[in-house]
Tab-separated table of C-alpha atoms and ligand atoms in Angstrom:
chain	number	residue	atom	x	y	z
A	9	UNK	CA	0.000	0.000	0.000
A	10	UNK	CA	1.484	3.288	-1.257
A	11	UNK	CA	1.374	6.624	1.465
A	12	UNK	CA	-0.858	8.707	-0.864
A	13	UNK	CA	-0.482	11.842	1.055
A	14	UNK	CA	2.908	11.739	2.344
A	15	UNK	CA	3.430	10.729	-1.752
A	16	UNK	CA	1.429	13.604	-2.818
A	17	UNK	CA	4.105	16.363	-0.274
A	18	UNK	CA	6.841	14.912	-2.792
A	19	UNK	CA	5.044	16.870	-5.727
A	20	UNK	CA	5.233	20.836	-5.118
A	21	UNK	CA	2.202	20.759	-7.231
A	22	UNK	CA	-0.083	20.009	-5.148
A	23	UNK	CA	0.694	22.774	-2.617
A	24	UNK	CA	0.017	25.193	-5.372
A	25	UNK	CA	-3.323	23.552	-6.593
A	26	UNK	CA	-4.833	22.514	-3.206
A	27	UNK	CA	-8.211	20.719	-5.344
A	28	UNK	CA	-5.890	19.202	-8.011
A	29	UNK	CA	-7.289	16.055	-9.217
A	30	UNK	CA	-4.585	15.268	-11.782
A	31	UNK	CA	-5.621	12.092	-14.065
A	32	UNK	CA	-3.336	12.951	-17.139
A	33	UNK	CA	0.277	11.228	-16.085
A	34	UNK	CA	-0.446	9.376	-19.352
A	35	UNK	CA	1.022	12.757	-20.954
A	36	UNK	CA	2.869	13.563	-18.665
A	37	UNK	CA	3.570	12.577	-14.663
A	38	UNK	CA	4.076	15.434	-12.360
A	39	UNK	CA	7.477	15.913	-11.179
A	40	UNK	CA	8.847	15.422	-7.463
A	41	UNK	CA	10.744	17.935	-5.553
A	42	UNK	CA	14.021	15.917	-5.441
A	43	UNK	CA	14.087	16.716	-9.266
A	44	UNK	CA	13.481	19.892	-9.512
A	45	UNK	CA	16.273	20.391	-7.124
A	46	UNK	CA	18.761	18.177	-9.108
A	47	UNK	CA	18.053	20.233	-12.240
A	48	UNK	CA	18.240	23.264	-9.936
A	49	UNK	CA	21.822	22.125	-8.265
A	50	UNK	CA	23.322	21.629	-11.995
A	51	UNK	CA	22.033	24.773	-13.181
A	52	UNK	CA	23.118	26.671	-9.940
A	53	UNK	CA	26.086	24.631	-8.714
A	54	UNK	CA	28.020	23.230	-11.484
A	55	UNK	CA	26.408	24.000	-14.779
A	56	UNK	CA	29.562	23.052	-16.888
A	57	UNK	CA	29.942	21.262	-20.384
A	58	UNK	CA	30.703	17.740	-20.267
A	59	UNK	CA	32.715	15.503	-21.953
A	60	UNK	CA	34.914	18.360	-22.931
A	61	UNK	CA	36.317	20.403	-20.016
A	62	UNK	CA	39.176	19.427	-18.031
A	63	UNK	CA	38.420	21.948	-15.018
A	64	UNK	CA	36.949	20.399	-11.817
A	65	UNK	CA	33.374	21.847	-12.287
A	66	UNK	CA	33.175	20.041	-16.082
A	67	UNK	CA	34.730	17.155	-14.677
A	68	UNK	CA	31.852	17.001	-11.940
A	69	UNK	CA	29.424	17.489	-14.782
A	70	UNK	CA	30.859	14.908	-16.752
A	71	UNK	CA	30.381	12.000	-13.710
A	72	UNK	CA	27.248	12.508	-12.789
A	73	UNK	CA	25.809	12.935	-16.290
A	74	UNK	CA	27.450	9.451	-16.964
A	75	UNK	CA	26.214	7.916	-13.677
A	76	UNK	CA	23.156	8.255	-15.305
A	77	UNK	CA	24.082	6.220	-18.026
A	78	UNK	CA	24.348	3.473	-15.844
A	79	UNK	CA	21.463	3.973	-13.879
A	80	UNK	CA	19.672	4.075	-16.511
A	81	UNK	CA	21.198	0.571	-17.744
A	82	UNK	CA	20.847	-0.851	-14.802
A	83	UNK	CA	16.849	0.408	-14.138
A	84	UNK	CA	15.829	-1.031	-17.417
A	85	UNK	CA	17.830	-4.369	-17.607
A	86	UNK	CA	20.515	-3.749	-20.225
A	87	UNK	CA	23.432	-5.314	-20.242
A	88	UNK	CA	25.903	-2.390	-20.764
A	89	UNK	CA	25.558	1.796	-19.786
A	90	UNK	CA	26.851	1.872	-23.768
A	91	UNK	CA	23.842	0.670	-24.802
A	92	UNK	CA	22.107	3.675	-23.606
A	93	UNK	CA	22.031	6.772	-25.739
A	94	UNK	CA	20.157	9.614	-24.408
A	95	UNK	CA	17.954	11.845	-26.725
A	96	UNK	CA	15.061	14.664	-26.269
A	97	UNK	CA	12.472	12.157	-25.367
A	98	UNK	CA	10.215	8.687	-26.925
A	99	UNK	CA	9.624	11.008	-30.696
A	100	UNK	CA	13.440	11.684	-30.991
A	101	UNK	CA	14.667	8.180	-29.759
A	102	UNK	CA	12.087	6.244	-32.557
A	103	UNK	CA	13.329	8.953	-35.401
A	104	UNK	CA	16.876	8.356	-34.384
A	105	UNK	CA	16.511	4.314	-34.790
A	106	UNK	CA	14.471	4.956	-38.289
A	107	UNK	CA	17.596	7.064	-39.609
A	108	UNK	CA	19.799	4.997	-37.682
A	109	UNK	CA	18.288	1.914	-39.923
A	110	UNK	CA	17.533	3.016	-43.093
A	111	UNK	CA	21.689	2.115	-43.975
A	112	UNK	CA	20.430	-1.522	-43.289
A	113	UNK	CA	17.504	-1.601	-45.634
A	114	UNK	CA	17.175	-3.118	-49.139
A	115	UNK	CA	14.700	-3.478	-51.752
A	116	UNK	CA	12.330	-6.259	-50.711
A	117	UNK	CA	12.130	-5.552	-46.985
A	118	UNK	CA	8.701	-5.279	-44.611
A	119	UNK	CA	8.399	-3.022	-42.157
A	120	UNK	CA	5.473	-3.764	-39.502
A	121	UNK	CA	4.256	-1.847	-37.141
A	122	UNK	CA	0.293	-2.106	-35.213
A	123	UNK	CA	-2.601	0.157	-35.143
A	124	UNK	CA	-2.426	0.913	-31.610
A	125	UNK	CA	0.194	2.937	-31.797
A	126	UNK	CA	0.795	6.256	-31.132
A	127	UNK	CA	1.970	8.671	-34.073
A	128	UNK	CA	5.866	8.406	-32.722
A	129	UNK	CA	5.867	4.727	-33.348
A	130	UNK	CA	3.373	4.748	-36.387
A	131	UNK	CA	4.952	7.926	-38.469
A	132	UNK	CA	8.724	7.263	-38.732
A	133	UNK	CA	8.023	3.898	-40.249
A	134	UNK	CA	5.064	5.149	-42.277
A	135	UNK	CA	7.541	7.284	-43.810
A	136	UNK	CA	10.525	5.037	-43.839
A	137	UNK	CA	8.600	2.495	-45.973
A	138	UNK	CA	7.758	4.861	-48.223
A	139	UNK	CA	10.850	6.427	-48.608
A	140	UNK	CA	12.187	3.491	-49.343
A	141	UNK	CA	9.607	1.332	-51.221
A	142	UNK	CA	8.858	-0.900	-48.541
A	143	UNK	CA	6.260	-3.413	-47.676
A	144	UNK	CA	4.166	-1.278	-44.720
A	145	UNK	CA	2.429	-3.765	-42.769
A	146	UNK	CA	-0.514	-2.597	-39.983
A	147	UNK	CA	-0.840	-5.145	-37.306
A	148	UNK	CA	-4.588	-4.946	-36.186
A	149	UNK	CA	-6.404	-5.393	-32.701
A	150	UNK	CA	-9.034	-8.258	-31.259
A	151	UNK	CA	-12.253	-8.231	-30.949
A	152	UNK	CA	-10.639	-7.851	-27.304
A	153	UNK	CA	-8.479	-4.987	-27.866
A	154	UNK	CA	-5.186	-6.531	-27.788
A	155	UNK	CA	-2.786	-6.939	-30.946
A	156	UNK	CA	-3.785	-9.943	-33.003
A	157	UNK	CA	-1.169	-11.899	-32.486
A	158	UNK	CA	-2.648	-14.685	-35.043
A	159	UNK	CA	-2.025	-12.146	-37.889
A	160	UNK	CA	1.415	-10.768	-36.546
A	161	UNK	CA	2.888	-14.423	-36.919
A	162	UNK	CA	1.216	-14.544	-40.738
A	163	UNK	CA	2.789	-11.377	-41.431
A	164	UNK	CA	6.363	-12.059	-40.464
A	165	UNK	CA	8.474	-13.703	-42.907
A	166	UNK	CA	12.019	-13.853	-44.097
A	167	UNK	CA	11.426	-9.957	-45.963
A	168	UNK	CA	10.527	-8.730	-42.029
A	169	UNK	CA	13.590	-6.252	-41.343
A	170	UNK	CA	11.594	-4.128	-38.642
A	171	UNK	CA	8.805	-4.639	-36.414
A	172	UNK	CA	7.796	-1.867	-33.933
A	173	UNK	CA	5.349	-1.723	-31.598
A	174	UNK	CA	4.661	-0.267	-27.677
A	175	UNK	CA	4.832	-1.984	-24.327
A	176	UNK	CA	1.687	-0.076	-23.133
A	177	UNK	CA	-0.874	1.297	-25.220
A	178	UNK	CA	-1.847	5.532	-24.545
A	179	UNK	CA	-5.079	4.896	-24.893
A	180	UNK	CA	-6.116	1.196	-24.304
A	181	UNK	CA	-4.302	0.859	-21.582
A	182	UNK	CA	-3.143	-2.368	-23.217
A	183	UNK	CA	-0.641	-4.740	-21.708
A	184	UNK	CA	1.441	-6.139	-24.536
A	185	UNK	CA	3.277	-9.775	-24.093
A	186	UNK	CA	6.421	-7.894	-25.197
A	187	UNK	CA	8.511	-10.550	-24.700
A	188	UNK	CA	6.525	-13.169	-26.237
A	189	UNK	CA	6.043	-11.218	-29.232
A	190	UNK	CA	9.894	-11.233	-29.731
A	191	UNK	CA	9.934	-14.436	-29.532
A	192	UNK	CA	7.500	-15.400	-31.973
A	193	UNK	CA	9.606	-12.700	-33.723
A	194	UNK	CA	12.717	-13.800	-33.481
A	195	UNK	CA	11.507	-17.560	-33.912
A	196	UNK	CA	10.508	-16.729	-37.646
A	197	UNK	CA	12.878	-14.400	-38.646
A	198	UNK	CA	16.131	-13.952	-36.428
A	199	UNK	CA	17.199	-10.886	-37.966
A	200	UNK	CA	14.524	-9.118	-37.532
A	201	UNK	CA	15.069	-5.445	-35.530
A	202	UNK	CA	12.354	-5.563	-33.082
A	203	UNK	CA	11.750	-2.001	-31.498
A	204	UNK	CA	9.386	-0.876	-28.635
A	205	UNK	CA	7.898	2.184	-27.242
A	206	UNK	CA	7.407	2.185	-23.884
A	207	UNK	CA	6.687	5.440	-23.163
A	208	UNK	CA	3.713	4.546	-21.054
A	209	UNK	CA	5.454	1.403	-19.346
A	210	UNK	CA	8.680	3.346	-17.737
A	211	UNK	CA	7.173	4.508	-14.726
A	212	UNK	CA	4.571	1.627	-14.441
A	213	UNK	CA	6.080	-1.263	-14.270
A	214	UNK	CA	9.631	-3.167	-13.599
A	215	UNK	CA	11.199	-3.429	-17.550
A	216	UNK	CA	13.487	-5.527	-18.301
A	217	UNK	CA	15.156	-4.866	-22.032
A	218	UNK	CA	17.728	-8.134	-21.750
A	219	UNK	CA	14.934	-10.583	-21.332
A	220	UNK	CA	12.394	-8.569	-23.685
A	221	UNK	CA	15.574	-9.339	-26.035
A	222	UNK	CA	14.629	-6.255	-27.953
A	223	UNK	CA	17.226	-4.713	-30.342
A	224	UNK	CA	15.613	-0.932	-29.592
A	225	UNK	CA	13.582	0.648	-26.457
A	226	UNK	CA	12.381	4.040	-26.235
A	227	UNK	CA	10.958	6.452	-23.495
A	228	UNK	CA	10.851	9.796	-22.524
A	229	UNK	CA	11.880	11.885	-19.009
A	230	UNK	CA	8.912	13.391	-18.592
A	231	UNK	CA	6.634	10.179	-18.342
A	232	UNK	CA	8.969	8.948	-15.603
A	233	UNK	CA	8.696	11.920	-13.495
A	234	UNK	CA	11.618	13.521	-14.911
A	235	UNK	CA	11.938	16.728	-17.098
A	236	UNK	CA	10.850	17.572	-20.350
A	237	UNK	CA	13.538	17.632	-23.269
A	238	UNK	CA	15.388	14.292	-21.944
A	239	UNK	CA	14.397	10.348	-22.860
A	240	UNK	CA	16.243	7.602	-24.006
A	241	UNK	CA	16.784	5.387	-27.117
A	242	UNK	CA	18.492	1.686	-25.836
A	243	UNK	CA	19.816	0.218	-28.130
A	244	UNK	CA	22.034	-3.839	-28.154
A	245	UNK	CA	25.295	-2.776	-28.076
A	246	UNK	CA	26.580	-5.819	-31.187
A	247	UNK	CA	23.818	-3.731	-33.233
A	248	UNK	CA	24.802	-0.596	-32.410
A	249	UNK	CA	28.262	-0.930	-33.003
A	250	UNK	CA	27.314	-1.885	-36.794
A	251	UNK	CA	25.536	1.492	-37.308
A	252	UNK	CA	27.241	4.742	-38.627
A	253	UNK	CA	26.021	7.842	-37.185
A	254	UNK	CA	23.406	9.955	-38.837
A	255	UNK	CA	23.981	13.094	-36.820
A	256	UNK	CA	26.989	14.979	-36.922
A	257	UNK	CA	28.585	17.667	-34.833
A	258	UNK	CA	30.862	18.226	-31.329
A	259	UNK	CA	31.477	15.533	-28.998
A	260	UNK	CA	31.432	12.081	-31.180
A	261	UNK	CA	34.650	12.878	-32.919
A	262	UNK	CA	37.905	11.429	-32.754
A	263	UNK	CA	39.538	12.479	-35.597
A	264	UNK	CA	38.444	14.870	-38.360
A	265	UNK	CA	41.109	15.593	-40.290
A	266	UNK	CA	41.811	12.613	-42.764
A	267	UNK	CA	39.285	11.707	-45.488
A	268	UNK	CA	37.597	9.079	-43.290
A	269	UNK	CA	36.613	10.757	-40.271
A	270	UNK	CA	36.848	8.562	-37.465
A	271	UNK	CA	34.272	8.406	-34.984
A	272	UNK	CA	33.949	7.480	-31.251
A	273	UNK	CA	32.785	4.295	-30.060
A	274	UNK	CA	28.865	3.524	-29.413
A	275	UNK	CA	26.811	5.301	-27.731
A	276	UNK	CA	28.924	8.799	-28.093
A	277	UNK	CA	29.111	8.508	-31.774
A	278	UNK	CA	25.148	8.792	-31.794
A	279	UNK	CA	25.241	11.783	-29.032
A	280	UNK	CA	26.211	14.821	-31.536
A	281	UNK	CA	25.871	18.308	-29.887
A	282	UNK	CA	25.829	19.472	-26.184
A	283	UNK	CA	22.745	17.281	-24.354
A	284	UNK	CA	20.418	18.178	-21.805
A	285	UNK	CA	22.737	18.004	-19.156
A	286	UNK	CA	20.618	19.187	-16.092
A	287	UNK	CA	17.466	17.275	-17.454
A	288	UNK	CA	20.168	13.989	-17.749
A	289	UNK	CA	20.790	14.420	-13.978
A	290	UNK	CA	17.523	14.948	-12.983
A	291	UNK	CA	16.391	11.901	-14.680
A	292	UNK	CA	18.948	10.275	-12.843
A	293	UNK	CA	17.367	11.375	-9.729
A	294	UNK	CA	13.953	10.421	-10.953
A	295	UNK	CA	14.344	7.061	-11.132
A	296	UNK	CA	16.380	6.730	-7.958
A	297	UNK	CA	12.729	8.304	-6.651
A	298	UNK	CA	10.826	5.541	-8.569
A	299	UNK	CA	13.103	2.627	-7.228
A	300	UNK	CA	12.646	4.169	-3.726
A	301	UNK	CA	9.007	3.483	-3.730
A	302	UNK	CA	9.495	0.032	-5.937
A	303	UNK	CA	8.278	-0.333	-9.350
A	304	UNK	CA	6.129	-3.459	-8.204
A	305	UNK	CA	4.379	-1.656	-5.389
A	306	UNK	CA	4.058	1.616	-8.186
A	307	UNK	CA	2.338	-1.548	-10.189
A	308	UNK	CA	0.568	-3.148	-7.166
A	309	UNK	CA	-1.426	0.522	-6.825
A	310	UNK	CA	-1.913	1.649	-10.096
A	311	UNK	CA	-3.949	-1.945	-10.601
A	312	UNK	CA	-5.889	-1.482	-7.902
A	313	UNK	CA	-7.266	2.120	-8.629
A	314	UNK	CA	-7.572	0.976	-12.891
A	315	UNK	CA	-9.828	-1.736	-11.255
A	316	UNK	CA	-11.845	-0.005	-9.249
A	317	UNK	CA	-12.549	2.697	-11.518
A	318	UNK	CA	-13.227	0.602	-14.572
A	319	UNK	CA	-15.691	-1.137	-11.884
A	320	UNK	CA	-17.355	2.496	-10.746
A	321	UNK	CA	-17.757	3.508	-13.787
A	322	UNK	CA	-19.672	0.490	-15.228
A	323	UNK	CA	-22.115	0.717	-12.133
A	324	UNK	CA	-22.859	4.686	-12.062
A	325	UNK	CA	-23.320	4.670	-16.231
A	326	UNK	CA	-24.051	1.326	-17.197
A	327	UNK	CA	-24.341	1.465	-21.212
A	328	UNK	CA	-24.215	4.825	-21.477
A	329	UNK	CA	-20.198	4.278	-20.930
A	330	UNK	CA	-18.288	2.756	-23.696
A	331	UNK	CA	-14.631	2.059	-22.220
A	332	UNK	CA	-12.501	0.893	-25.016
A	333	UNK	CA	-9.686	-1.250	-24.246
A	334	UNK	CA	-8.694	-4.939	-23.236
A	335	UNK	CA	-11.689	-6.505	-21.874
A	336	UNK	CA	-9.266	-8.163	-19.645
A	337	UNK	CA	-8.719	-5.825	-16.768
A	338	UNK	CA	-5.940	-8.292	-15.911
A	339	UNK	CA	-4.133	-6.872	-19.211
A	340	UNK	CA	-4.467	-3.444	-18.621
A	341	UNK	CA	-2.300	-0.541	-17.094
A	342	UNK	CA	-3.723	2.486	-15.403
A	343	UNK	CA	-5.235	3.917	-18.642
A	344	UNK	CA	-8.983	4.730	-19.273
A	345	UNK	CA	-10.410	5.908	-21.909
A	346	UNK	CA	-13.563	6.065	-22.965
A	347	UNK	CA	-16.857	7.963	-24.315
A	348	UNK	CA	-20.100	8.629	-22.326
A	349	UNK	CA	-23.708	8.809	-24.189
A	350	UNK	CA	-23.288	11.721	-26.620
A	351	UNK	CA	-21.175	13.756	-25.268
A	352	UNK	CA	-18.390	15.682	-26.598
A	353	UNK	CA	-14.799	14.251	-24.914
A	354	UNK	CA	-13.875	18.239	-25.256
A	355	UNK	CA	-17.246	19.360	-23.218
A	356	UNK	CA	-16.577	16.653	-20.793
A	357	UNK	CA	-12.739	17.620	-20.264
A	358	UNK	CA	-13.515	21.505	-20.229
A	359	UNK	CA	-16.095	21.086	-17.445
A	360	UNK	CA	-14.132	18.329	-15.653
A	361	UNK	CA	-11.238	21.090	-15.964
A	362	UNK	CA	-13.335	23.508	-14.461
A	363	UNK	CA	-13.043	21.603	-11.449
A	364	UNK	CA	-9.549	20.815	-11.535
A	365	UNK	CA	-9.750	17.526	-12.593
A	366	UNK	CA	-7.009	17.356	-15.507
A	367	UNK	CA	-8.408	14.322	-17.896
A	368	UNK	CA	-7.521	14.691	-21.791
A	369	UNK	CA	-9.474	14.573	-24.599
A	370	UNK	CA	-8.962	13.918	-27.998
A	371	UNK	CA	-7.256	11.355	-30.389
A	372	UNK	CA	-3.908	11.200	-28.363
A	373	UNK	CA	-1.821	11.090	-31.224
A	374	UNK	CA	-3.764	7.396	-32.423
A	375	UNK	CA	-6.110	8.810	-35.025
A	376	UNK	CA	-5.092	5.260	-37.021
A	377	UNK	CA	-6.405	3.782	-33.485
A	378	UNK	CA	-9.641	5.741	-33.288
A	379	UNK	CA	-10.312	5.147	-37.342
A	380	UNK	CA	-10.337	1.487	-36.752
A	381	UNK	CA	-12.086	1.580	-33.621
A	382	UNK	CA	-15.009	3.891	-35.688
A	383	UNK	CA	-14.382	6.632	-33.100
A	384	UNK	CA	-13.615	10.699	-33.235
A	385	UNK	CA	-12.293	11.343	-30.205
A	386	UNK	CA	-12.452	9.690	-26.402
A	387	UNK	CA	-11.723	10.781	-22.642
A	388	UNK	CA	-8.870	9.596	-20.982
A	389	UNK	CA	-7.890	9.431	-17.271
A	390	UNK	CA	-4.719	7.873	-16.464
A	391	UNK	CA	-3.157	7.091	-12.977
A	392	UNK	CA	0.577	7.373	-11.230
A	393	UNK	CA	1.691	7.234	-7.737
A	394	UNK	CA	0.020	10.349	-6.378
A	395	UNK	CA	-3.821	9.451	-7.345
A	396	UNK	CA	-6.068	7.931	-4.887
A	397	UNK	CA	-9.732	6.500	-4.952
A	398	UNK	CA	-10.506	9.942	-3.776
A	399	UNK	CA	-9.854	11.039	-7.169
A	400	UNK	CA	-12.122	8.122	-8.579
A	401	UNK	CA	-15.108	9.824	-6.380
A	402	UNK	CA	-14.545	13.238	-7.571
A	403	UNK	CA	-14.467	12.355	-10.939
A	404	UNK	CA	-17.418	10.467	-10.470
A	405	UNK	CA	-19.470	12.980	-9.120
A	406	UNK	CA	-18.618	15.558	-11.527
A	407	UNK	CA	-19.131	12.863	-14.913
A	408	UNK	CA	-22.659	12.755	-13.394
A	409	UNK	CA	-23.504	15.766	-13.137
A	410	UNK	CA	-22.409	16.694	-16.500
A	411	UNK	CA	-24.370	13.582	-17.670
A	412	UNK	CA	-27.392	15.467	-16.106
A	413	UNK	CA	-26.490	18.856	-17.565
A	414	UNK	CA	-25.703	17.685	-21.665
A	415	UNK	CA	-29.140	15.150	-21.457
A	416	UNK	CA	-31.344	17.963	-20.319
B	521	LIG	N1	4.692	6.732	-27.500
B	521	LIG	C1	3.681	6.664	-26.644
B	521	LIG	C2	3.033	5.340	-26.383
B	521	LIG	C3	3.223	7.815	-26.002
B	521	LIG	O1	2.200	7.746	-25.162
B	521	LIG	C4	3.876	9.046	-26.277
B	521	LIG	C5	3.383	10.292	-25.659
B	521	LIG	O2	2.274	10.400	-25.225
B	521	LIG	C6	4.947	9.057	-27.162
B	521	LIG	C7	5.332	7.884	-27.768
B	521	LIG	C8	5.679	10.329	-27.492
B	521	LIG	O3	6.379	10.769	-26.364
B	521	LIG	P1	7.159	12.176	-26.394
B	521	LIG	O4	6.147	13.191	-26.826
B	521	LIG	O5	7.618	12.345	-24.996
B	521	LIG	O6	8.258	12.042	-27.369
């Protein structure tokens, strides 16, 4: 059982917005004290260059900001800190593989990706396939909202060179088997680069990248409690040190001056430029604030309160609520979403907002996922460590009483 209110006196927040019934960590989690202060200490205490300075102050810089790398290793299951390149969040990391891979494609190749995902992990291949002539393959859902894994095992074949797809759906809330996926994967077609998003599994649930055996994982800072402008791209380190770098600039050099320039060693040769160096440390902090509360008890809560308010909501609107998603709640994170009677997700968000009860509303970047499920737009409420079934009553109370207001 997670301390909700001594939780809640970790996120500055919520001293500033006494009502604040914050349901939106699916775009992005508030961010913890200890953060704000790590960023704050770099910026105020040692805000040197890395990598470059040989001055005590840049040389500070320099170890923590690689500390992180192997945090970051370590928190997700990789086998090596050089496996971990940071970037400027999920978008940039899935980009940066698609460039990354396009040296490795030929005429003949599939990529597949599925249509639950969101427009990160749906666009860069989109485009790559047609850049390139590709096969583009869309992986659809059940009848029970999970990928269809029946067709996925059709679709891979010996042309298969990528398959991408997320941990954690944004707006089904999804589960994915990622690791049995990459088997089956891997099973047809051992060279195929299997990639995942999991943006929305980070800061959910323990992740373990060596025993996924994926060849790419992405996420983003700001999902994780961290700051904005900071994620990750993992990559396996015998892949990555096939790939020549695709951006170029200070820091990933080791010699320029003869006709082949000759570039540093994976994962600084994919690093060009000066990084978010505060945002780095602070993301370092941010998961040594995750592992202090345990990413099975962040799990453990986060099921309990998707339970209960799938539950609630079935018995205060019966079938005037159409929650899309797994119908297994066993299979699903802490990710609602949903339409109620005929009401605009927008009206329902704005009034909800008028109460301080952040929900979004919209297509949240799946409008492939909406399309196929015959939907506009839904409502989505999403839960993290600070929300309570306090928060499931108060948004309770205020869905019915704009059901009463919009039927009138
Ligand atoms: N992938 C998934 C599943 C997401 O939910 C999001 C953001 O909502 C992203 C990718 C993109 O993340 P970012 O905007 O931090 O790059």
């Amino acid at each position: 059982m997670l301390n909700i209110q001594a939780i809640k006196k970790d996120f500055p927040l919520f001293e500033h917005e006494k009502n604040l019934v914050y349901l939106d960590s699916a775009a992005t989690t508030l961010k913890p004290r200890v953060v704000i202060e790590a960023e704050k200490e770099y910026l105020e205490r040692y805000s040197a260059n890395i990598a470059r300075g040989l001055y005590p102050l840049a040389e500070k810089a320099t170890k923590k900001f690689e500390m992180v790398r192997e945090k970051v290793a370590t928190f997700i299951g990789a086998e090596s800190a050089r496996e971990i390149i940071f970037t400027s969040g999920t978008t940039d990391a899935l980009n940066l593989v698609a460039r990354l891979l396009t040296s490795q494609l030929a005429a003949g190749d599939t990529i597949i990706t599925t249509v639950m995902e969101h427009h990160s992990n749906f666009l860069p291949w989109k485009e790559l396939a047609k850049k390139n002539v590709l096969d583009f393959r869309v992986i659809p859902l059940t009848e029970e909202g999970t990928i269809d894994i029946e067709i996925l095992k059709k679709s891979v074949d010996e042309h298969t060179k990528i398959v991408a797809l997320s941990a954690i759906s944004n707006v089904l809330g999804t589960i994915n088997p990622v690791k049995k996926i990459t088997t089956l994967i891997k099973n047809i077609n051992p060279n195929t680069i299997v990639i995942i998003d999991t943006a929305q599994a980070v800061s959910h649930m323990p992740i373990n990248v060596s025993e996924w055996n994926a060849d790419f994982v992405a996420f983003s800072g700001h999902k994780m409690f961290g700051p904005t402008g900071v994620g990750v791209l993992y990559g396996k380190l015998s892949l990555l040190e096939t790939l020549p770098p695709v951006s170029f600039g200070g820091g990933m050099v080791l010699d320029s001056c003869a006709d082949e320039t000759l570039y540093k060693e994976a994962p600084y040769r994919f690093e060009a430029g000066t990084p978010n160096i505060g945002g780095i440390i602070a993301l370092g902090t941010a998961i040594d604030y995750m592992e202090s509360i345990g990413m099975e008890n962040i799990q453990t809560h986060e099921h309990a309160l998707t339970l209960s308010a799938l539950k609630r909501l079935q018995e205060t609107f019966g079938e005037n609520i159409h929650i899309i998603g797994s119908t297994h709640p066993e299979k699903r994170s802490g990710i609602i979403a949903f339409t109620l009677g005929g009401i605009h997700p927008h009206d329902i968000a704005s009034v909800l907002g008028e109460y301080n009860i952040c929900v979004r509303a919209g297509e949240h970047c799946t409008t492939p996922l909406h399309r196929s499920l015959g939907l506009h737009t839904t409502t989505r409420i999403s839960f993290s460590i600070y929300n309570s079934e306090g928060d499931i009553n108060k948004l309770i109370t205020i869905l019915e009483e704009i059901q009463t207001i919009f039927n009138k």
